[in-house]
CSV table of C-alpha atoms in Angstrom, one decimal:
chain,number,residue,atom,x,y,z
A,1,UNK,CA,12.7,77.7,145.4
A,2,UNK,CA,10.5,76.8,148.3
A,3,UNK,CA,10.3,78.5,151.7
A,4,UNK,CA,11.0,75.9,154.5
A,5,UNK,CA,8.8,76.2,157.6
A,6,UNK,CA,10.8,76.9,160.7
A,7,UNK,CA,11.6,74.0,163.0
A,8,UNK,CA,10.2,73.9,166.6
A,9,UNK,CA,12.5,75.7,169.1
A,10,UNK,CA,13.6,73.9,172.3
A,11,UNK,CA,17.2,73.0,172.8
A,12,UNK,CA,19.1,71.8,175.9
A,13,UNK,CA,21.1,74.3,177.9
A,14,UNK,CA,24.3,72.9,176.5
A,15,UNK,CA,23.3,74.0,173.0
A,16,UNK,CA,22.5,77.6,173.8
A,17,UNK,CA,24.7,80.5,172.8
A,18,UNK,CA,27.9,78.7,173.8
A,19,UNK,CA,27.4,76.2,171.0
A,20,UNK,CA,29.3,78.7,168.7
A,21,UNK,CA,32.2,79.4,171.0
A,22,UNK,CA,35.8,78.6,170.2
A,23,UNK,CA,36.7,79.7,173.7
A,24,UNK,CA,34.8,80.9,176.8
A,25,UNK,CA,33.8,84.3,175.4
A,26,UNK,CA,30.8,84.3,173.1
A,27,UNK,CA,27.4,85.7,172.4
A,28,UNK,CA,26.1,84.7,175.9
A,29,UNK,CA,28.7,86.8,177.5
A,30,UNK,CA,28.1,89.6,175.1
A,31,UNK,CA,24.4,89.6,176.0
A,32,UNK,CA,25.2,89.5,179.7
A,33,UNK,CA,27.4,92.6,179.2
A,34,UNK,CA,24.5,94.4,177.4
A,35,UNK,CA,21.9,93.5,180.0
A,36,UNK,CA,24.2,94.2,183.0
A,37,UNK,CA,27.1,96.4,181.8
A,38,UNK,CA,28.3,97.1,185.4
A,39,UNK,CA,28.1,93.4,186.2
A,40,UNK,CA,26.3,94.3,189.4
A,41,UNK,CA,25.2,91.3,191.6
A,42,UNK,CA,21.5,90.8,191.8
A,43,UNK,CA,20.4,90.6,195.4
A,44,UNK,CA,17.9,88.0,196.6
A,45,UNK,CA,15.8,85.9,194.3
A,46,UNK,CA,15.9,86.6,190.6
A,47,UNK,CA,12.9,88.4,189.3
A,48,UNK,CA,11.2,86.8,186.3
A,49,UNK,CA,11.6,88.7,183.0
A,50,UNK,CA,8.5,90.5,181.7
A,51,UNK,CA,6.2,88.5,179.5
A,52,UNK,CA,7.5,88.5,175.9
A,53,UNK,CA,11.0,89.6,176.8
A,54,UNK,CA,13.9,87.3,175.9
A,55,UNK,CA,16.6,86.8,178.6
A,56,UNK,CA,20.2,86.0,177.9
A,57,UNK,CA,19.7,82.3,178.5
A,58,UNK,CA,16.8,82.4,175.9
A,59,UNK,CA,19.1,83.5,173.1
A,60,UNK,CA,20.4,80.5,171.2
A,61,UNK,CA,22.6,80.5,168.1
A,62,UNK,CA,22.7,76.7,167.8
A,63,UNK,CA,20.6,74.6,165.5
A,64,UNK,CA,17.3,73.4,166.6
A,65,UNK,CA,16.5,69.7,167.4
A,66,UNK,CA,14.9,67.2,165.1
A,67,UNK,CA,11.6,66.2,166.6
A,68,UNK,CA,9.6,63.0,166.4
A,69,UNK,CA,6.8,61.7,164.2
A,70,UNK,CA,4.7,64.8,164.6
A,71,UNK,CA,7.1,66.7,162.3
A,72,UNK,CA,5.3,67.8,159.1
A,73,UNK,CA,6.3,66.0,155.9
A,74,UNK,CA,9.4,67.7,154.4
A,75,UNK,CA,9.1,69.1,150.9
A,76,UNK,CA,10.9,67.4,148.0
A,77,UNK,CA,14.7,67.5,148.1
A,78,UNK,CA,16.1,70.2,145.6
A,79,UNK,CA,18.5,69.2,142.8
A,80,UNK,CA,21.4,70.6,144.9
A,81,UNK,CA,20.8,67.8,147.4
A,82,UNK,CA,20.8,70.3,150.3
A,83,UNK,CA,17.7,72.0,151.8
A,84,UNK,CA,17.7,75.0,154.2
A,85,UNK,CA,15.7,75.1,157.5
A,86,UNK,CA,15.6,78.4,159.4
A,87,UNK,CA,15.3,78.5,163.2
A,88,UNK,CA,13.4,81.0,165.2
A,89,UNK,CA,14.6,84.6,165.5
A,90,UNK,CA,15.7,85.2,169.0
A,91,UNK,CA,16.3,88.6,170.6
A,92,UNK,CA,17.5,90.4,173.7
A,93,UNK,CA,18.2,94.1,174.0
A,94,UNK,CA,19.2,95.3,170.5
A,95,UNK,CA,20.9,92.0,169.3
A,96,UNK,CA,19.1,89.5,167.1
A,97,UNK,CA,20.2,86.0,166.1
A,98,UNK,CA,18.9,83.1,164.0
A,99,UNK,CA,20.4,79.8,163.0
A,100,UNK,CA,19.9,78.2,159.6
A,101,UNK,CA,20.5,74.5,159.0
A,102,UNK,CA,21.8,73.0,155.8
A,103,UNK,CA,20.4,69.4,155.6
A,104,UNK,CA,21.8,66.8,153.2
A,105,UNK,CA,18.5,65.5,151.8
A,106,UNK,CA,20.2,63.7,148.9
A,107,UNK,CA,21.8,60.3,148.6
A,108,UNK,CA,25.4,61.2,148.3
A,109,UNK,CA,27.9,62.8,150.7
A,110,UNK,CA,27.9,66.7,150.6
A,111,UNK,CA,30.9,68.8,151.6
A,112,UNK,CA,30.7,72.3,153.1
A,113,UNK,CA,33.7,74.5,153.9
A,114,UNK,CA,33.5,78.2,154.8
A,115,UNK,CA,30.6,80.7,154.9
A,116,UNK,CA,27.1,80.7,153.4
A,117,UNK,CA,26.3,82.9,150.4
A,118,UNK,CA,23.4,85.2,151.3
A,119,UNK,CA,21.2,87.7,149.6
A,120,UNK,CA,18.3,89.5,151.4
A,121,UNK,CA,15.2,90.9,149.7
A,122,UNK,CA,12.4,93.1,151.0
A,123,UNK,CA,8.7,92.6,150.8
A,124,UNK,CA,8.7,93.9,147.2
A,125,UNK,CA,11.3,91.2,146.3
A,126,UNK,CA,13.9,93.9,145.6
A,127,UNK,CA,17.4,93.4,146.8
A,128,UNK,CA,17.8,94.7,150.4
A,129,UNK,CA,20.7,97.1,151.0
A,130,UNK,CA,22.7,95.0,153.5
A,131,UNK,CA,26.3,94.1,153.8
A,132,UNK,CA,26.8,90.4,154.6
A,133,UNK,CA,29.9,89.8,156.7
A,134,UNK,CA,32.1,86.8,157.0
A,135,UNK,CA,32.1,86.8,160.8
A,136,UNK,CA,30.1,88.6,163.4
A,137,UNK,CA,32.3,91.7,164.2
A,138,UNK,CA,31.5,94.6,164.6
A,139,UNK,CA,28.0,93.5,165.4
A,140,UNK,CA,29.0,91.5,168.4
A,141,UNK,CA,32.4,90.7,170.0
A,142,UNK,CA,31.8,87.0,170.3
A,143,UNK,CA,34.6,84.8,168.9
A,144,UNK,CA,34.0,83.0,165.6
A,145,UNK,CA,34.8,79.5,164.7
A,146,UNK,CA,37.3,79.0,161.9
A,147,UNK,CA,36.0,77.6,158.6
A,148,UNK,CA,36.6,73.8,158.4
A,149,UNK,CA,35.7,71.0,156.0
A,150,UNK,CA,32.5,69.3,156.9
A,151,UNK,CA,31.3,66.1,155.2
A,152,UNK,CA,27.6,65.5,155.5
A,153,UNK,CA,26.2,62.0,155.0
A,154,UNK,CA,22.5,61.8,153.9
A,155,UNK,CA,20.4,63.1,156.7
A,156,UNK,CA,23.2,65.0,158.5
A,157,UNK,CA,23.2,68.8,158.7
A,158,UNK,CA,25.4,71.8,159.4
A,159,UNK,CA,24.4,75.2,160.6
A,160,UNK,CA,25.4,78.8,160.4
A,161,UNK,CA,24.2,81.6,162.6
A,162,UNK,CA,23.1,85.0,161.5
A,163,UNK,CA,23.4,88.0,163.8
A,164,UNK,CA,22.3,91.7,163.4
A,165,UNK,CA,21.4,94.8,165.4
A,166,UNK,CA,17.8,96.0,165.6
A,167,UNK,CA,16.8,99.1,163.8
A,168,UNK,CA,13.3,100.6,163.7
A,169,UNK,CA,11.0,99.2,160.9
A,170,UNK,CA,7.8,100.6,159.5
A,171,UNK,CA,5.3,97.9,160.8
A,172,UNK,CA,2.7,98.6,158.1
A,173,UNK,CA,5.1,98.1,155.1
A,174,UNK,CA,8.0,96.3,156.8
A,175,UNK,CA,10.2,98.9,155.2
A,176,UNK,CA,13.7,98.5,156.7
A,177,UNK,CA,13.2,94.8,157.1
A,178,UNK,CA,14.6,91.9,155.1
A,179,UNK,CA,11.7,89.5,154.5
A,180,UNK,CA,13.2,86.9,152.2
A,181,UNK,CA,16.7,85.4,152.6
A,182,UNK,CA,18.3,83.6,149.7
A,183,UNK,CA,21.0,81.3,151.1
A,184,UNK,CA,23.4,78.9,149.5
A,185,UNK,CA,26.1,76.7,151.0
A,186,UNK,CA,28.9,78.7,149.3
A,187,UNK,CA,29.4,81.3,146.6
A,188,UNK,CA,28.2,80.0,143.3
A,189,UNK,CA,26.0,77.2,144.9
A,190,UNK,CA,22.3,77.2,144.3
A,191,UNK,CA,20.4,79.4,146.7
A,192,UNK,CA,17.2,78.5,148.5
A,193,UNK,CA,14.7,81.2,149.7
A,194,UNK,CA,13.6,81.1,153.4
A,195,UNK,CA,11.4,83.5,155.3
A,196,UNK,CA,12.6,84.2,158.8
A,197,UNK,CA,9.8,84.5,161.3
A,198,UNK,CA,9.2,88.3,161.7
A,199,UNK,CA,11.9,89.2,159.1
A,200,UNK,CA,15.3,90.7,159.7
A,201,UNK,CA,14.7,94.1,161.2
A,202,UNK,CA,18.1,95.4,160.2
A,203,UNK,CA,16.9,98.8,159.1
A,204,UNK,CA,19.6,101.4,158.7
A,205,UNK,CA,22.3,99.4,160.5
A,206,UNK,CA,22.9,97.7,157.2
A,207,UNK,CA,25.0,94.7,158.4
A,208,UNK,CA,24.3,91.0,158.7
A,209,UNK,CA,26.9,88.8,160.4
A,210,UNK,CA,27.4,85.1,159.6
A,211,UNK,CA,29.4,82.3,161.1
A,212,UNK,CA,31.2,79.6,159.2
A,213,UNK,CA,29.3,76.3,158.7
A,214,UNK,CA,29.5,74.0,161.7
A,215,UNK,CA,28.4,70.4,162.1
A,216,UNK,CA,25.1,70.1,164.0
A,217,UNK,CA,25.7,68.7,167.5
A,218,UNK,CA,23.3,65.9,167.0
A,219,UNK,CA,25.5,64.5,164.2
A,220,UNK,CA,28.7,64.3,166.3
A,221,UNK,CA,30.0,60.8,166.3
A,222,UNK,CA,27.8,59.6,163.4
């Protein structure tokens, strides 16, 4: 299995955290509560965030856009006909999020329904002790989309979002961090190994939330 390089990150505001909402309350609102629990109004002009610090509007759970001719040549399509493409890990306060796209790189129609099947391994390739959840509670109170049948034509994609809480990690050994994520479209489906940028710093929190597969917004209407 081949690690897929992460896609460039830059999505429109409409495809930010609200891309995962079933109703108005989602991860964006959850982040706002963490950053400003008292919901106090900010007087005057908004101060820019310190360099290197993500703001609530920076945290996106949606898939990342397909770019133009400058995109590197994709690796060969696996026998499963589906390849995985991780997005950038985004963070604010103690909450982390990353989207993973499942792309139909084959010739036939592929069908997804439900949640991804995930294993996490550490730097030593040993299984990482983490509980993979179907849904995102109790990690965050955002509402989750219900699983639905998605038919992907060649070139179309669906995405899932992974969320977790930060826990301290030994920077020298990455102990407490999941380095390799083996992900399949469903239980029993072939898994592909991806390497999230910076790893999953789950540490002792021990939980990884997932959302059900959703059709990528750019494929709506196709």
